[in-house]
Coordinates of C-alpha atoms in Angstrom, one line a residue:
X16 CA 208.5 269.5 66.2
X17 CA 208.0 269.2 62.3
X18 CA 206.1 267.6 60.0
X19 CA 206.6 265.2 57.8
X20 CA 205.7 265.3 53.8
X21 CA 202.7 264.9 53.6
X22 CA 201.0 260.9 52.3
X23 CA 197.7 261.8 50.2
X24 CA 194.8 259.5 49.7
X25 CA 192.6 259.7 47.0
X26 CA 189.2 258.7 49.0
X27 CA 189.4 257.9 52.4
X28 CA 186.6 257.4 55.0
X29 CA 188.5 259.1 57.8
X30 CA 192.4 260.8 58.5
X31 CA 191.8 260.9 61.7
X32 CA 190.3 257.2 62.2
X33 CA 192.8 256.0 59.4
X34 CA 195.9 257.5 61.7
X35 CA 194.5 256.0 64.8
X36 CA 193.9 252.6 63.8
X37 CA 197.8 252.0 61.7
X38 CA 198.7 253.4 65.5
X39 CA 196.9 251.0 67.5
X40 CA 198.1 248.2 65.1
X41 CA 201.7 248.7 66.0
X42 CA 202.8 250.7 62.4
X43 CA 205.9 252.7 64.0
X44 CA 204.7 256.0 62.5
X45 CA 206.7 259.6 63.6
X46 CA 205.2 262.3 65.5
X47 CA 204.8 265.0 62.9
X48 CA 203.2 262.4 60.7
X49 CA 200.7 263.9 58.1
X50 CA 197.5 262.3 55.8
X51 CA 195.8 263.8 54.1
X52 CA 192.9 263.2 51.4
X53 CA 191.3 264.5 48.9
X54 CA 187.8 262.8 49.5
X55 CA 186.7 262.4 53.0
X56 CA 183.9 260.1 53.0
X57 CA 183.3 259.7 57.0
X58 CA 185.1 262.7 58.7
X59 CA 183.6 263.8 61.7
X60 CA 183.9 266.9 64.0
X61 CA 183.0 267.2 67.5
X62 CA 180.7 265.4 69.5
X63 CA 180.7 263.3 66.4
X64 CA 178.9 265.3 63.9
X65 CA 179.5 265.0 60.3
X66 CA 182.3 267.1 58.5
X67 CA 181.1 267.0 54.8
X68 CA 184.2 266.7 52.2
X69 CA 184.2 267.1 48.7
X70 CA 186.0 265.9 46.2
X71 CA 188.7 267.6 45.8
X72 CA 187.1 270.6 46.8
X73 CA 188.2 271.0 50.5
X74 CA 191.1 270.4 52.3
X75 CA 191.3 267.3 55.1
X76 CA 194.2 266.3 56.8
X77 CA 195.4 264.9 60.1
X78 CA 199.0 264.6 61.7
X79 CA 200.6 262.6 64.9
X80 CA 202.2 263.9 67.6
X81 CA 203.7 261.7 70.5
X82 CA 203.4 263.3 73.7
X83 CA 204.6 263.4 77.2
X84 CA 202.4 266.1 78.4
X85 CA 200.1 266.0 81.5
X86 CA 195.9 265.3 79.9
X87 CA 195.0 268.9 81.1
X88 CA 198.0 270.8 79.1
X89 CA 196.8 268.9 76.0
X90 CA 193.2 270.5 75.9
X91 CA 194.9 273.6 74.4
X92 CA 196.5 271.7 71.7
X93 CA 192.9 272.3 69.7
X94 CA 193.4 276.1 70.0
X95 CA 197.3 276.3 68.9
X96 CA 196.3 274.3 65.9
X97 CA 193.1 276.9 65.3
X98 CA 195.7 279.5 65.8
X99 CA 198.2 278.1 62.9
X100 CA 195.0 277.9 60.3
X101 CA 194.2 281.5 61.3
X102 CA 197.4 282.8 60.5
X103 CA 197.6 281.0 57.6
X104 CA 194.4 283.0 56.7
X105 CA 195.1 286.0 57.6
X106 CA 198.5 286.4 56.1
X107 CA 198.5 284.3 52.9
X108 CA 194.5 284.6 52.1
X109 CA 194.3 288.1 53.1
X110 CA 191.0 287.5 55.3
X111 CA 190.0 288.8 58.5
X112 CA 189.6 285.3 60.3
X113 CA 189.1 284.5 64.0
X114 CA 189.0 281.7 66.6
X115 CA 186.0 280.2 68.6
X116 CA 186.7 278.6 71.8
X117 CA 187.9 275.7 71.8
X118 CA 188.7 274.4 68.1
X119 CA 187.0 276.5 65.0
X120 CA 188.1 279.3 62.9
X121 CA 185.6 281.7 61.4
X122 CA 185.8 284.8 58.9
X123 CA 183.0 287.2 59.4
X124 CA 181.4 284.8 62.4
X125 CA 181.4 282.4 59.7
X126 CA 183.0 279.0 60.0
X127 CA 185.4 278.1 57.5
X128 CA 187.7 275.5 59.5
X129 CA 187.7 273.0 62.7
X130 CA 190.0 271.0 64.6
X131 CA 189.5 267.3 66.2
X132 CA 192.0 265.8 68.6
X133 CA 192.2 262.4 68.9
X134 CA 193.9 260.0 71.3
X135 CA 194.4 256.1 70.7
X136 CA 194.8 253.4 73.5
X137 CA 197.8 252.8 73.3
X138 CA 201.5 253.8 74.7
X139 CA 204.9 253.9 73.3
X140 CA 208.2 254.8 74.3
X141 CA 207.9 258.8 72.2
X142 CA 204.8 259.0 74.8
X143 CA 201.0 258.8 74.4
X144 CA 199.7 259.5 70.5
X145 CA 197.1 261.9 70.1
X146 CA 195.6 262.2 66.4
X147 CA 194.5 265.9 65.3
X148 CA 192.6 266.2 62.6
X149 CA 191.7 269.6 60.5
X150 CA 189.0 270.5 57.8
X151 CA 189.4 273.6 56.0
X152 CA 186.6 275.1 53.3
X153 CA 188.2 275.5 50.1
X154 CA 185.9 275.6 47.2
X155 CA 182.1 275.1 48.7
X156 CA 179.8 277.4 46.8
X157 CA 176.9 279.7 48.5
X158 CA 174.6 276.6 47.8
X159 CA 176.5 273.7 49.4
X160 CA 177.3 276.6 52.3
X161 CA 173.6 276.6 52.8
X162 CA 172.7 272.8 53.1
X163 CA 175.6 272.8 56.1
X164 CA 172.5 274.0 58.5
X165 CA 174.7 276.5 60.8
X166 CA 176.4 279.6 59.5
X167 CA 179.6 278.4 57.5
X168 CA 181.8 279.8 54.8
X169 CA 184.7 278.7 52.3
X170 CA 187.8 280.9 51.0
X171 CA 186.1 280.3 47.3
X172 CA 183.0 282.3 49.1
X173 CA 185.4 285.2 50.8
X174 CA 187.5 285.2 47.7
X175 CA 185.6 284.6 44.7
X176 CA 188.0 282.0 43.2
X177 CA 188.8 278.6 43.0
X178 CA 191.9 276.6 44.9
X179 CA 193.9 274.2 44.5
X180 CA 193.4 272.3 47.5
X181 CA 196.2 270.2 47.3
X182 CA 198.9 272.6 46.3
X183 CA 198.1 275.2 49.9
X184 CA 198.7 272.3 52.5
X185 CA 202.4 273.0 53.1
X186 CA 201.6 276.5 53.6
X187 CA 199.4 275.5 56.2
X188 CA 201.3 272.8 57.7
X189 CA 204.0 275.4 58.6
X190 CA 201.8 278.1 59.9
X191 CA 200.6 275.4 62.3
X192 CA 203.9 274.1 62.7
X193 CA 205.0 277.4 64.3
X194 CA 202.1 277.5 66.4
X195 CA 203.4 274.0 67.8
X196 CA 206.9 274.8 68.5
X197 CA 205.5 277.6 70.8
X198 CA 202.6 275.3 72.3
X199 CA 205.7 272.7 73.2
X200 CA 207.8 275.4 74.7
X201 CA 205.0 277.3 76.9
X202 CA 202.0 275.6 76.8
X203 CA 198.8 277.6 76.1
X204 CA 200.5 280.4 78.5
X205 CA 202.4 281.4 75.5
X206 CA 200.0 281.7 73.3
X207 CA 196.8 283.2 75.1
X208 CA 197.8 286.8 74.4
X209 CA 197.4 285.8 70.8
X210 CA 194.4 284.1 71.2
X211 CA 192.4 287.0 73.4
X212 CA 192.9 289.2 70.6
X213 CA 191.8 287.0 68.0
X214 CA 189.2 285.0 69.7
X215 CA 185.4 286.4 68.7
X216 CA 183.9 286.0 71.8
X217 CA 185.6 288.1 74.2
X218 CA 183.6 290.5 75.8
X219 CA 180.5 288.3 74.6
X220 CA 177.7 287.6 76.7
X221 CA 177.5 283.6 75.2
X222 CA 175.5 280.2 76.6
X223 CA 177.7 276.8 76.7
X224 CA 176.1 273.9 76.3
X225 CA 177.4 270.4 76.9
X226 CA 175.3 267.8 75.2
X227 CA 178.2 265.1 75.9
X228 CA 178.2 265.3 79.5
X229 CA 174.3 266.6 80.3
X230 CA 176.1 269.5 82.4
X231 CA 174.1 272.6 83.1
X232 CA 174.2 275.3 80.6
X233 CA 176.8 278.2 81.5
X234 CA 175.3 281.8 80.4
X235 CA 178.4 284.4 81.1
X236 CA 180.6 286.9 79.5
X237 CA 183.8 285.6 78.5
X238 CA 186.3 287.4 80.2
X239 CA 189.4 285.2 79.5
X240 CA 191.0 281.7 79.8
X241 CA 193.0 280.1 82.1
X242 CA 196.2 278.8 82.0
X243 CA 195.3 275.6 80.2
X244 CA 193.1 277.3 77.6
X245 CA 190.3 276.7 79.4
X246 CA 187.1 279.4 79.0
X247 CA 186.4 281.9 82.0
X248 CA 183.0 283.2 82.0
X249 CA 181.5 286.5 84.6
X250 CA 178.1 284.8 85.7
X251 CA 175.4 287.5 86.4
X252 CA 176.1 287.0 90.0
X253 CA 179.6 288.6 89.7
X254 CA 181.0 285.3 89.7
X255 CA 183.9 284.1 87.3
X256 CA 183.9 279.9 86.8
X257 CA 185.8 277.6 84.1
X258 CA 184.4 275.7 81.3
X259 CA 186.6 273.1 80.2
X260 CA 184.3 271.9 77.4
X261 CA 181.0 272.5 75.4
X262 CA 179.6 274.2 72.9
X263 CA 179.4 278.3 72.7
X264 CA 176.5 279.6 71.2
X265 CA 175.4 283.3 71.5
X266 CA 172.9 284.0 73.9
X267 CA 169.7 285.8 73.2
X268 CA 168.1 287.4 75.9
X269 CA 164.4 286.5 76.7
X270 CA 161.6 288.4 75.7

């Protein structure tokens, strides 16, 4: 695959929601297709929460892919796209970043970027067209960090400078773009052994909860993933089960 140059919007109330509706009104867009913006005014992350994007302060941007792959093999798209942003981190930013099971990235158990996948109702001849959209901290300060409620963190933050938002997209595009081409060839297979080492839960005694589907909270130690990225947690029974969704928060152990 390969993306395309990149169409930027000055304000915008969603990438991801903007992508899926010129889809589901016919527009013959490509897979690799990329917006971006540089004010998000109604981005959302999982489970629908709200991803808060400054003027041109952060960086938001979503791309198309058409694809033929089976529902379950697409679950792991999330983490090859997590995997990309890492890299991008890690080799151009010069900070020691990590992935969370199954979309963020984090730098110092700090999150700093997330991943949405999309899919709209529709079917064309390329396949089925699933939107993913990404949200990277560029410039929030300590303050703004602090009104996000949950632990979060911003290359301004790790770095002590300012970005350009704009000008690092195509740096990033390609370091998920390689992620991609691997995801296509093998599937999350082919990328798990890059994943385990970087993923910050491994070895973690963690509780999933699923607020979507009211499913019983998992508490485990994450020994793994399967072959379709999904989690494998040891149970204090001895016994190993699959999460396929939820949310992965640390466990504390009662008092």
């Amino acid at each position: 695959m390969e993306f395309s140059v990149p169409e930027w919007a000055d304000r915008i109330d969603s990438t991801n929601q903007a992508l899926l509706a010129a889809v589901q009104r016919g527009e013959r867009l490509p897979s690799g297709y990329v917006l971006a913006a540089l004010e998000q005014t109604a981005g959302r992350g999982r489970h629908g929460r709200r991803w808060i994007s400054r003027p041109g302060r952060d960086l938001t941007f979503s791309f198309l892919l058409w694809l033929t792959e089976p529902p379950v093999r697409r679950a792991s798209l999330l983490q090859a796209t997590a995997l990309g942003v890492s890299d991008w981190l890690i080799r151009q930013q010069h900070l020691a970043a990590t992935v969370k099971w199954p979309n963020d990235v984090l730098v110092r158990d700090r999150k700093i970027s997330g991943v949405l996948a999309e899919q709209a109702a529709v079917v064309g001849p390329a396949g089925e067209p699933v939107v993913v959209g990404v949200g990277i901290n560029v410039n929030a300060t300590a303050e703004e960090l602090a009104a996000v409620g949950r632990p979060a963190t911003s290359l301004r933050a790790e770095t002590g400078r300012e970005t350009d938002a704009r000008s690092v997209l195509p740096d990033v595009l390609a370091a998920i773009e390689r992620r991609l081409v691997v995801w296509e060839r093998g599937g999350f297979a082919a990328l798990r052994k890059d994943w385990m080492r970087r993923c910050a839960d491994v070895g973690r005694t963690v509780r999933v909860v699923n607020a979507e589907t009211n499913a019983p909270e998992r508490i485990g130690r994450v020994v793994g993933f399967g072959e379709a990225g999904e989690m494998l947690l040891r149970q204090a029974d001895g016994s190993v089960v699959s999460v396929w969704s939820g949310d992965v928060l640390q466990w504390q152990p009662p008092r």
